[in-house]
């Protein structure tokens, strides 16, 4: 939904205009550092360690500089804002806690286009007569995100629809936006060692390019709608083709509310929602090999009238090759069986590890996989409200970042984002569900079918 902090502000639509904003951010941060260093110089007796502290990350990530970063990302939007929003869900064991708070503010504060710029984008994409196809169109968006904003409209047949309009210039500036943001983060010395930033830039740029293609999103939406057409719990809204293009996508408006509003529902209902979402996650990977990888709360709408959940936003949908899922299902199976030796072997086969890592790194990796496999190993209902998965995983992350020799397989960036998000939903809704039968059934069906 549109944040109270969101403002109407024109999106810089040219690469030069976007670069100028990042250049202004870098200069502003530099000035901010000097100001902070000057302030500190009055409060420290000048020994060598304290002189080093004058240009520490706390100077770079001062409140004033934090505000500069938030303001710039919310203005340019696009890939840089998307990356910032992705990083906002990371714990402060992964990134600097000051930086994490900056991105949390960014996640809730995307600005929206002025009406004139928005209408120009619609006319360019749908033609000047697009209004003849609708009975009503609300010019103020009800939601604004990193890549586009969403408007309410009503068709001639009375159906209410959501029209998502992409910000101009976003698709053409993906790689430069990501590199500009990474440069700012590198300057702040706040990204952890072992992140393989060049690999991150490559993967993120590829993913965001796919998300900016609304023709592809419409196709993925239709495919997913077909995949779950017989599911009694999930449904996917229809795409309105005559109001869709490469930069605009229109779908039926769905009833209900996002899952972050479902915390006070009855335990039985919360358990059912979480079981179905986790089961869908397993099916997406091992049955469909086709997964919507954005676990944002707002992509799942629960309708209390029907007891169903609508699945939304298929821009981040990915297919997985059988060669990958053949290996990955065995890693999960080994973790569920509590077989550390097999977890290590299958992780090397899948190229999570080279096999030449230190024992410390190998043990940390296996520990992380074993922790994630706990829910699938328990014969009793797993109580997500009491588990300490997040804390234990994050206690291991610094070791893995420091000693990792190779970046993870590219497929796992989006996959693990979806899996972590699904587990987080179960945790937030305090679910108590049996997960072992769910995975055991999926494992048996996978090899029976030969997938």
CSV table of C-alpha atoms in Angstrom, one decimal:
chain,number,residue,atom,x,y,z
A,1,UNK,CA,0.0,0.0,0.0
A,2,UNK,CA,1.1,3.6,-0.5
A,3,UNK,CA,3.1,4.8,2.5
A,4,UNK,CA,2.2,8.0,4.3
A,5,UNK,CA,5.9,9.0,3.7
A,6,UNK,CA,5.5,8.6,-0.1
A,7,UNK,CA,5.7,11.8,-2.1
A,8,UNK,CA,4.7,12.8,-5.6
A,9,UNK,CA,8.0,13.3,-7.4
A,10,UNK,CA,9.1,13.0,-11.0
A,11,UNK,CA,11.2,9.9,-11.8
A,12,UNK,CA,14.6,10.8,-13.6
A,13,UNK,CA,14.0,8.9,-16.9
A,14,UNK,CA,17.4,9.3,-18.6
A,15,UNK,CA,20.7,7.6,-17.6
A,16,UNK,CA,22.4,11.0,-17.3
A,17,UNK,CA,19.6,12.3,-15.0
A,18,UNK,CA,19.9,9.1,-12.9
A,19,UNK,CA,23.7,9.3,-12.8
A,20,UNK,CA,23.5,12.9,-11.7
A,21,UNK,CA,21.4,11.9,-8.7
A,22,UNK,CA,23.9,9.3,-7.6
A,23,UNK,CA,26.8,11.7,-8.2
A,24,UNK,CA,25.0,14.2,-6.0
A,25,UNK,CA,24.5,11.5,-3.4
A,26,UNK,CA,28.3,10.7,-3.4
A,27,UNK,CA,29.2,14.4,-3.1
A,28,UNK,CA,26.6,14.9,-0.4
A,29,UNK,CA,27.9,11.9,1.6
A,30,UNK,CA,31.5,13.2,1.2
A,31,UNK,CA,30.6,16.6,2.6
A,32,UNK,CA,28.6,14.8,5.4
A,33,UNK,CA,31.7,12.8,6.3
A,34,UNK,CA,33.8,15.9,6.6
A,35,UNK,CA,31.2,17.5,8.8
A,36,UNK,CA,31.0,14.4,11.1
A,37,UNK,CA,34.7,14.2,11.2
A,38,UNK,CA,35.0,17.8,12.2
A,39,UNK,CA,32.4,17.3,15.0
A,40,UNK,CA,34.4,14.3,16.3
A,41,UNK,CA,37.7,16.2,16.3
A,42,UNK,CA,36.3,18.4,19.0
A,43,UNK,CA,35.4,15.4,21.2
A,44,UNK,CA,38.6,13.2,20.9
A,45,UNK,CA,42.1,13.6,22.2
A,46,UNK,CA,44.0,13.0,19.0
A,47,UNK,CA,45.8,9.6,19.2
A,48,UNK,CA,46.4,7.3,16.2
A,49,UNK,CA,43.3,5.1,16.7
A,50,UNK,CA,41.0,8.1,17.2
A,51,UNK,CA,42.3,9.7,14.0
A,52,UNK,CA,41.3,6.5,12.2
A,53,UNK,CA,37.8,6.7,13.8
A,54,UNK,CA,37.2,10.1,12.3
A,55,UNK,CA,36.6,8.5,8.9
A,56,UNK,CA,34.8,5.4,10.2
A,57,UNK,CA,31.6,3.9,8.8
A,58,UNK,CA,29.7,5.6,11.6
A,59,UNK,CA,30.8,9.0,10.1
A,60,UNK,CA,29.7,7.9,6.6
A,61,UNK,CA,26.4,6.5,7.8
A,62,UNK,CA,25.5,9.4,10.0
A,63,UNK,CA,21.8,10.3,10.3
A,64,UNK,CA,22.3,13.1,7.7
A,65,UNK,CA,23.9,10.8,5.2
A,66,UNK,CA,21.3,8.1,5.9
A,67,UNK,CA,18.6,10.7,5.0
A,68,UNK,CA,20.5,11.5,1.8
A,69,UNK,CA,20.6,7.8,0.8
A,70,UNK,CA,16.9,7.3,1.5
A,71,UNK,CA,15.9,10.5,-0.3
A,72,UNK,CA,18.0,9.6,-3.4
A,73,UNK,CA,16.8,6.0,-3.7
A,74,UNK,CA,13.2,6.9,-3.2
A,75,UNK,CA,13.6,9.5,-6.0
A,76,UNK,CA,15.3,7.4,-8.6
A,77,UNK,CA,13.5,4.2,-7.8
A,78,UNK,CA,14.2,1.3,-10.1
A,79,UNK,CA,17.0,-1.2,-9.7
A,80,UNK,CA,18.8,0.7,-6.9
A,81,UNK,CA,15.6,0.9,-4.8
A,82,UNK,CA,14.8,-2.7,-5.5
A,83,UNK,CA,18.3,-3.8,-4.3
A,84,UNK,CA,17.9,-1.6,-1.3
A,85,UNK,CA,14.5,-3.2,-0.5
A,86,UNK,CA,16.0,-6.7,-0.9
A,87,UNK,CA,18.8,-5.8,1.5
A,88,UNK,CA,16.3,-4.4,4.0
A,89,UNK,CA,15.1,-7.8,4.9
A,90,UNK,CA,18.6,-8.9,5.9
A,91,UNK,CA,19.5,-9.1,9.5
A,92,UNK,CA,22.3,-6.9,11.0
A,93,UNK,CA,24.5,-10.0,11.2
A,94,UNK,CA,24.7,-9.8,7.4
A,95,UNK,CA,25.1,-6.0,6.8
A,96,UNK,CA,25.9,-3.0,9.0
A,97,UNK,CA,22.9,-2.4,11.3
A,98,UNK,CA,22.9,1.3,10.4
A,99,UNK,CA,22.7,0.4,6.7
A,100,UNK,CA,19.9,-2.1,7.5
A,101,UNK,CA,17.9,0.6,9.1
A,102,UNK,CA,18.4,2.9,6.1
A,103,UNK,CA,17.1,0.2,3.8
A,104,UNK,CA,14.2,-0.5,6.1
A,105,UNK,CA,13.1,3.1,5.7
A,106,UNK,CA,13.6,2.9,1.9
A,107,UNK,CA,11.3,-0.2,1.8
A,108,UNK,CA,8.4,1.8,3.1
A,109,UNK,CA,8.9,5.1,1.4
A,110,UNK,CA,8.8,4.8,-2.4
A,111,UNK,CA,7.7,8.0,-4.1
A,112,UNK,CA,5.2,8.1,-7.0
A,113,UNK,CA,5.1,9.8,-10.4
A,114,UNK,CA,3.3,13.1,-10.9
A,115,UNK,CA,0.0,12.7,-12.8
A,116,UNK,CA,1.4,14.3,-15.9
A,117,UNK,CA,4.3,11.9,-16.1
A,118,UNK,CA,2.1,8.9,-15.3
A,119,UNK,CA,-0.4,9.7,-18.0
A,120,UNK,CA,2.4,10.2,-20.5
A,121,UNK,CA,3.7,6.7,-19.7
A,122,UNK,CA,0.2,5.3,-20.2
A,123,UNK,CA,-0.4,7.0,-23.5
A,124,UNK,CA,2.9,5.8,-24.8
A,125,UNK,CA,2.3,2.2,-23.8
A,126,UNK,CA,-1.5,1.8,-24.4
A,127,UNK,CA,-2.2,4.5,-27.0
A,128,UNK,CA,-4.1,7.8,-26.5
A,129,UNK,CA,-7.5,6.1,-26.5
A,130,UNK,CA,-6.9,3.7,-23.6
A,131,UNK,CA,-9.5,5.6,-21.4
A,132,UNK,CA,-12.2,4.3,-23.7
A,133,UNK,CA,-11.6,0.8,-22.4
A,134,UNK,CA,-12.3,1.8,-18.8
A,135,UNK,CA,-15.3,3.2,-16.9
A,136,UNK,CA,-13.2,4.7,-14.2
A,137,UNK,CA,-9.5,5.4,-13.5
A,138,UNK,CA,-8.0,6.6,-10.2
A,139,UNK,CA,-5.1,9.0,-11.0
A,140,UNK,CA,-3.6,8.7,-7.5
A,141,UNK,CA,-1.9,5.3,-7.1
A,142,UNK,CA,-2.9,3.0,-4.2
A,143,UNK,CA,0.6,1.4,-4.1
A,144,UNK,CA,4.1,2.4,-5.2
A,145,UNK,CA,7.1,0.2,-5.3
A,146,UNK,CA,10.6,0.0,-6.8
A,147,UNK,CA,9.8,-0.6,-10.4
A,148,UNK,CA,6.3,0.8,-10.8
A,149,UNK,CA,3.1,2.1,-9.2
A,150,UNK,CA,-0.4,0.6,-9.1
A,151,UNK,CA,-3.7,2.4,-9.9
A,152,UNK,CA,-7.3,1.3,-9.4
A,153,UNK,CA,-9.6,1.2,-12.5
A,154,UNK,CA,-13.0,-0.2,-13.4
A,155,UNK,CA,-13.7,-1.9,-16.7
A,156,UNK,CA,-16.9,-1.4,-18.8
A,157,UNK,CA,-18.2,-4.8,-17.5
A,158,UNK,CA,-18.0,-3.6,-13.9
A,159,UNK,CA,-14.8,-5.5,-12.9
A,160,UNK,CA,-12.3,-3.6,-10.8
A,161,UNK,CA,-8.7,-4.0,-11.9
A,162,UNK,CA,-5.2,-3.0,-10.8
A,163,UNK,CA,-3.1,-1.2,-13.4
A,164,UNK,CA,0.7,-1.4,-12.7
A,165,UNK,CA,2.6,1.3,-14.6
A,166,UNK,CA,6.4,1.0,-14.8
A,167,UNK,CA,8.5,4.1,-14.1
A,168,UNK,CA,10.1,5.6,-17.2
A,169,UNK,CA,13.8,4.9,-17.7
A,170,UNK,CA,14.0,2.1,-15.1
A,171,UNK,CA,14.4,-0.8,-17.6
A,172,UNK,CA,17.2,1.0,-19.5
A,173,UNK,CA,19.2,1.9,-16.4
A,174,UNK,CA,19.3,-1.4,-14.4
A,175,UNK,CA,23.0,-2.3,-14.5
A,176,UNK,CA,24.2,1.3,-14.1
A,177,UNK,CA,21.8,1.8,-11.2
A,178,UNK,CA,22.9,-1.3,-9.4
A,179,UNK,CA,26.6,-0.5,-10.0
A,180,UNK,CA,26.0,3.1,-8.7
A,181,UNK,CA,24.4,1.9,-5.5
A,182,UNK,CA,27.1,-0.8,-4.9
A,183,UNK,CA,29.7,2.0,-5.4
A,184,UNK,CA,28.0,4.0,-2.7
A,185,UNK,CA,27.9,1.0,-0.4
A,186,UNK,CA,31.5,0.2,-1.1
A,187,UNK,CA,32.5,3.7,-0.2
A,188,UNK,CA,30.7,3.4,3.1
A,189,UNK,CA,32.7,0.2,3.8
A,190,UNK,CA,29.5,-1.6,5.1
A,191,UNK,CA,29.2,-4.6,2.8
A,192,UNK,CA,30.6,-7.8,4.3
A,193,UNK,CA,33.7,-9.5,2.9
A,194,UNK,CA,32.9,-12.6,0.8
A,195,UNK,CA,29.8,-11.1,-0.8
A,196,UNK,CA,31.3,-11.4,-4.3
A,197,UNK,CA,29.8,-8.0,-5.3
A,198,UNK,CA,30.5,-8.4,-9.1
A,199,UNK,CA,28.5,-11.7,-9.0
A,200,UNK,CA,25.7,-10.0,-7.1
A,201,UNK,CA,25.6,-7.1,-9.6
A,202,UNK,CA,25.4,-9.6,-12.5
A,203,UNK,CA,22.6,-11.8,-10.9
A,204,UNK,CA,20.6,-8.8,-9.6
A,205,UNK,CA,20.8,-7.1,-13.0
A,206,UNK,CA,19.6,-10.2,-14.8
A,207,UNK,CA,16.7,-10.7,-12.4
A,208,UNK,CA,15.6,-7.1,-12.5
A,209,UNK,CA,15.7,-7.0,-16.4
A,210,UNK,CA,13.2,-9.9,-16.3
A,211,UNK,CA,11.0,-8.1,-13.8
A,212,UNK,CA,10.9,-5.0,-16.0
A,213,UNK,CA,9.4,-7.0,-18.9
A,214,UNK,CA,5.6,-6.9,-18.2
A,215,UNK,CA,4.9,-9.1,-21.4
A,216,UNK,CA,6.9,-11.8,-19.6
A,217,UNK,CA,5.1,-11.2,-16.3
A,218,UNK,CA,1.7,-11.5,-18.0
A,219,UNK,CA,2.8,-14.8,-19.6
A,220,UNK,CA,4.1,-16.1,-16.2
A,221,UNK,CA,0.9,-15.0,-14.5
A,222,UNK,CA,-1.2,-17.0,-17.1
A,223,UNK,CA,1.1,-20.0,-16.8
A,224,UNK,CA,0.8,-20.0,-13.0
A,225,UNK,CA,-3.0,-19.5,-13.2
A,226,UNK,CA,-3.1,-22.7,-15.2
A,227,UNK,CA,-0.9,-24.6,-12.8
A,228,UNK,CA,-3.1,-23.9,-9.8
A,229,UNK,CA,-6.5,-23.9,-11.6
A,230,UNK,CA,-7.6,-27.0,-9.7
A,231,UNK,CA,-6.2,-25.9,-6.3
A,232,UNK,CA,-9.1,-25.3,-3.8
A,233,UNK,CA,-7.0,-22.8,-1.8
A,234,UNK,CA,-5.0,-20.6,-4.2
A,235,UNK,CA,-6.1,-18.6,-7.2
A,236,UNK,CA,-4.4,-16.2,-9.6
A,237,UNK,CA,-6.2,-13.1,-11.0
A,238,UNK,CA,-6.8,-12.8,-14.7
A,239,UNK,CA,-4.6,-10.6,-16.9
A,240,UNK,CA,-6.5,-8.0,-18.9
A,241,UNK,CA,-4.6,-8.1,-22.2
A,242,UNK,CA,-6.2,-5.0,-23.8
A,243,UNK,CA,-4.8,-2.9,-21.0
A,244,UNK,CA,-1.3,-4.5,-20.8
A,245,UNK,CA,2.0,-3.9,-22.7
A,246,UNK,CA,5.7,-4.3,-22.0
A,247,UNK,CA,5.6,-1.5,-19.4
A,248,UNK,CA,2.0,-1.7,-18.2
A,249,UNK,CA,0.2,-4.8,-16.8
A,250,UNK,CA,-3.4,-4.9,-15.7
A,251,UNK,CA,-5.0,-7.7,-13.7
A,252,UNK,CA,-8.3,-8.3,-11.8
A,253,UNK,CA,-8.4,-6.6,-8.4
A,254,UNK,CA,-8.5,-9.3,-5.7
A,255,UNK,CA,-10.4,-9.1,-2.4
A,256,UNK,CA,-8.9,-9.6,1.1
A,257,UNK,CA,-5.8,-8.4,2.8
A,258,UNK,CA,-2.0,-9.1,2.8
A,259,UNK,CA,-0.7,-11.8,5.2
A,260,UNK,CA,1.0,-9.2,7.5
A,261,UNK,CA,-2.6,-8.4,8.5
A,262,UNK,CA,-3.4,-12.1,9.3
A,263,UNK,CA,-1.5,-12.3,12.6
A,264,UNK,CA,-4.7,-12.2,14.7
A,265,UNK,CA,-6.6,-14.9,12.8
A,266,UNK,CA,-7.4,-18.1,14.7
A,267,UNK,CA,-4.5,-20.6,15.1
A,268,UNK,CA,-6.2,-23.1,12.9
A,269,UNK,CA,-6.6,-20.7,10.0
A,270,UNK,CA,-3.0,-19.5,10.4
A,271,UNK,CA,-1.8,-23.1,10.4
A,272,UNK,CA,-3.7,-23.8,7.2
A,273,UNK,CA,-2.4,-20.7,5.5
A,274,UNK,CA,1.2,-21.5,6.4
A,275,UNK,CA,1.0,-25.2,5.5
A,276,UNK,CA,-0.4,-24.3,2.1
A,277,UNK,CA,2.2,-21.7,1.4
A,278,UNK,CA,5.1,-23.9,2.4
A,279,UNK,CA,3.6,-26.8,0.5
A,280,UNK,CA,3.2,-24.6,-2.6
A,281,UNK,CA,6.9,-23.5,-2.2
A,282,UNK,CA,7.9,-27.2,-2.3
A,283,UNK,CA,5.6,-27.9,-5.3
A,284,UNK,CA,6.9,-24.9,-7.2
A,285,UNK,CA,10.4,-26.2,-7.0
A,286,UNK,CA,10.0,-29.9,-7.3
A,287,UNK,CA,6.8,-30.4,-9.2
A,288,UNK,CA,6.3,-27.3,-11.4
A,289,UNK,CA,10.0,-26.3,-11.5
A,290,UNK,CA,8.5,-22.9,-11.9
A,291,UNK,CA,8.6,-20.5,-8.9
A,292,UNK,CA,7.4,-17.0,-8.0
A,293,UNK,CA,10.4,-16.0,-6.0
A,294,UNK,CA,9.3,-12.7,-4.4
A,295,UNK,CA,7.9,-13.6,-0.9
A,296,UNK,CA,6.6,-10.0,-0.2
A,297,UNK,CA,3.7,-10.1,2.2
A,298,UNK,CA,1.6,-8.1,-0.3
A,299,UNK,CA,1.9,-10.9,-2.9
A,300,UNK,CA,-0.4,-13.1,-0.8
A,301,UNK,CA,-3.9,-11.8,-0.2
A,302,UNK,CA,-6.2,-13.8,2.1
A,303,UNK,CA,-9.9,-13.5,1.6
A,304,UNK,CA,-11.8,-14.3,4.8
A,305,UNK,CA,-15.1,-14.7,2.9
A,306,UNK,CA,-13.8,-17.6,0.7
A,307,UNK,CA,-10.9,-18.8,2.9
A,308,UNK,CA,-8.7,-18.6,-0.2
A,309,UNK,CA,-5.3,-16.9,-0.9
A,310,UNK,CA,-4.7,-14.9,-4.1
A,311,UNK,CA,-1.2,-15.1,-5.5
A,312,UNK,CA,0.1,-11.8,-7.0
A,313,UNK,CA,3.1,-10.3,-8.9
A,314,UNK,CA,4.8,-12.9,-11.2
A,315,UNK,CA,7.6,-10.6,-12.4
A,316,UNK,CA,10.2,-12.5,-10.3
A,317,UNK,CA,9.2,-15.9,-11.6
A,318,UNK,CA,12.0,-18.4,-12.4
A,319,UNK,CA,12.2,-21.8,-14.0
A,320,UNK,CA,14.7,-24.4,-12.7
A,321,UNK,CA,16.5,-27.0,-14.8
A,322,UNK,CA,16.0,-30.7,-13.8
A,323,UNK,CA,19.7,-31.1,-13.4
A,324,UNK,CA,19.6,-28.5,-10.6
A,325,UNK,CA,16.5,-29.8,-8.8
A,326,UNK,CA,17.8,-33.4,-9.0
A,327,UNK,CA,20.8,-32.3,-6.9
A,328,UNK,CA,18.9,-29.8,-4.7
A,329,UNK,CA,16.2,-32.2,-3.6
A,330,UNK,CA,18.9,-34.5,-2.3
A,331,UNK,CA,20.5,-31.7,-0.2
A,332,UNK,CA,17.1,-31.1,1.5
A,333,UNK,CA,16.6,-34.9,1.9
A,334,UNK,CA,20.0,-35.3,3.5
A,335,UNK,CA,19.2,-32.4,5.9
A,336,UNK,CA,15.8,-33.9,6.7
A,337,UNK,CA,17.5,-37.3,7.4
A,338,UNK,CA,20.2,-35.5,9.6
A,339,UNK,CA,22.9,-36.9,7.4
A,340,UNK,CA,25.8,-34.4,7.6
A,341,UNK,CA,28.2,-36.3,5.4
A,342,UNK,CA,25.6,-36.5,2.6
A,343,UNK,CA,24.8,-32.8,3.0
A,344,UNK,CA,28.4,-31.9,2.4
A,345,UNK,CA,28.8,-34.3,-0.6
A,346,UNK,CA,25.6,-33.0,-2.3
A,347,UNK,CA,26.6,-29.4,-1.6
A,348,UNK,CA,29.9,-29.9,-3.4
A,349,UNK,CA,28.1,-31.7,-6.3
A,350,UNK,CA,25.7,-28.6,-6.5
A,351,UNK,CA,28.8,-26.3,-6.4
A,352,UNK,CA,27.8,-24.5,-3.2
A,353,UNK,CA,31.3,-25.5,-2.2
A,354,UNK,CA,34.5,-26.3,-4.1
A,355,UNK,CA,35.6,-29.1,-1.7
A,356,UNK,CA,38.8,-27.1,-0.9
A,357,UNK,CA,37.3,-25.0,1.8
A,358,UNK,CA,38.6,-25.0,5.4
A,359,UNK,CA,36.9,-27.4,7.9
A,360,UNK,CA,35.5,-24.3,9.6
A,361,UNK,CA,33.8,-23.3,6.4
A,362,UNK,CA,32.5,-26.8,5.6
A,363,UNK,CA,31.1,-27.2,9.1
A,364,UNK,CA,29.4,-23.8,9.0
A,365,UNK,CA,27.8,-24.6,5.6
A,366,UNK,CA,26.6,-28.0,6.8
A,367,UNK,CA,25.3,-26.5,10.1
A,368,UNK,CA,23.3,-23.9,8.1
A,369,UNK,CA,21.7,-26.6,5.9
A,370,UNK,CA,20.9,-28.8,8.9
A,371,UNK,CA,19.2,-26.0,10.7
A,372,UNK,CA,17.0,-25.2,7.6
A,373,UNK,CA,16.2,-28.9,7.4
A,374,UNK,CA,14.9,-29.2,10.9
A,375,UNK,CA,11.3,-28.5,10.0
A,376,UNK,CA,11.3,-31.3,7.4
A,377,UNK,CA,12.8,-33.8,9.8
A,378,UNK,CA,10.4,-33.5,12.7
A,379,UNK,CA,7.6,-36.1,13.1
A,380,UNK,CA,5.8,-33.7,15.5
A,381,UNK,CA,4.2,-30.4,14.4
A,382,UNK,CA,7.0,-27.9,14.1
A,383,UNK,CA,6.4,-24.8,16.2
A,384,UNK,CA,7.7,-21.9,14.1
A,385,UNK,CA,6.9,-19.4,16.9
A,386,UNK,CA,9.5,-21.0,19.2
A,387,UNK,CA,12.3,-21.9,16.7
A,388,UNK,CA,15.6,-20.0,16.7
A,389,UNK,CA,16.4,-20.7,13.0
A,390,UNK,CA,17.1,-17.0,12.1
A,391,UNK,CA,19.4,-16.3,15.1
A,392,UNK,CA,21.4,-19.5,14.5
A,393,UNK,CA,21.7,-19.0,10.8
A,394,UNK,CA,22.8,-15.5,11.3
A,395,UNK,CA,25.4,-16.5,13.8
A,396,UNK,CA,27.0,-18.7,11.1
A,397,UNK,CA,26.8,-16.1,8.2
A,398,UNK,CA,30.0,-14.2,9.2
A,399,UNK,CA,32.1,-17.4,9.1
A,400,UNK,CA,30.6,-18.3,5.7
A,401,UNK,CA,31.2,-14.9,4.2
A,402,UNK,CA,34.8,-14.8,5.5
A,403,UNK,CA,35.8,-18.2,4.3
A,404,UNK,CA,33.7,-18.8,1.2
A,405,UNK,CA,35.8,-19.6,-1.9
A,406,UNK,CA,33.1,-19.4,-4.6
A,407,UNK,CA,29.8,-17.6,-4.9
A,408,UNK,CA,26.6,-19.8,-4.6
A,409,UNK,CA,24.9,-21.2,-7.7
A,410,UNK,CA,23.0,-18.4,-9.5
A,411,UNK,CA,19.7,-20.2,-9.1
A,412,UNK,CA,19.9,-20.0,-5.3
A,413,UNK,CA,19.8,-16.2,-5.0
A,414,UNK,CA,16.1,-16.1,-5.9
A,415,UNK,CA,15.3,-19.6,-4.6
A,416,UNK,CA,16.6,-18.9,-1.1
A,417,UNK,CA,14.9,-15.5,-1.1
A,418,UNK,CA,11.6,-17.3,-1.6
A,419,UNK,CA,12.3,-20.1,0.9
A,420,UNK,CA,13.5,-17.7,3.5
A,421,UNK,CA,10.4,-15.6,2.9
A,422,UNK,CA,8.1,-18.6,3.2
A,423,UNK,CA,9.7,-19.6,6.5
A,424,UNK,CA,9.4,-16.0,7.7
A,425,UNK,CA,5.6,-16.0,7.0
A,426,UNK,CA,5.3,-19.2,9.1
A,427,UNK,CA,7.3,-17.6,11.9
A,428,UNK,CA,5.3,-14.3,11.8
A,429,UNK,CA,2.0,-16.2,11.9
A,430,UNK,CA,3.2,-18.4,14.7
A,431,UNK,CA,2.4,-21.6,12.8
A,432,UNK,CA,2.5,-25.1,14.3
A,433,UNK,CA,2.5,-27.5,11.3
A,434,UNK,CA,3.8,-30.9,10.3
A,435,UNK,CA,6.3,-30.4,7.5
A,436,UNK,CA,8.0,-33.8,7.3
A,437,UNK,CA,5.0,-35.6,5.5
A,438,UNK,CA,4.8,-32.7,3.1
A,439,UNK,CA,8.5,-33.1,2.0
A,440,UNK,CA,8.4,-36.9,2.1
A,441,UNK,CA,5.5,-36.9,-0.3
A,442,UNK,CA,7.1,-34.4,-2.6
A,443,UNK,CA,10.4,-36.4,-2.6
A,444,UNK,CA,8.6,-39.7,-3.4
A,445,UNK,CA,6.5,-38.1,-6.2
A,446,UNK,CA,9.6,-36.4,-7.6
A,447,UNK,CA,11.5,-39.7,-8.2
A,448,UNK,CA,8.4,-41.7,-9.1
A,449,UNK,CA,7.6,-39.4,-11.9
A,450,UNK,CA,11.2,-38.9,-13.0
A,451,UNK,CA,10.1,-35.3,-13.0
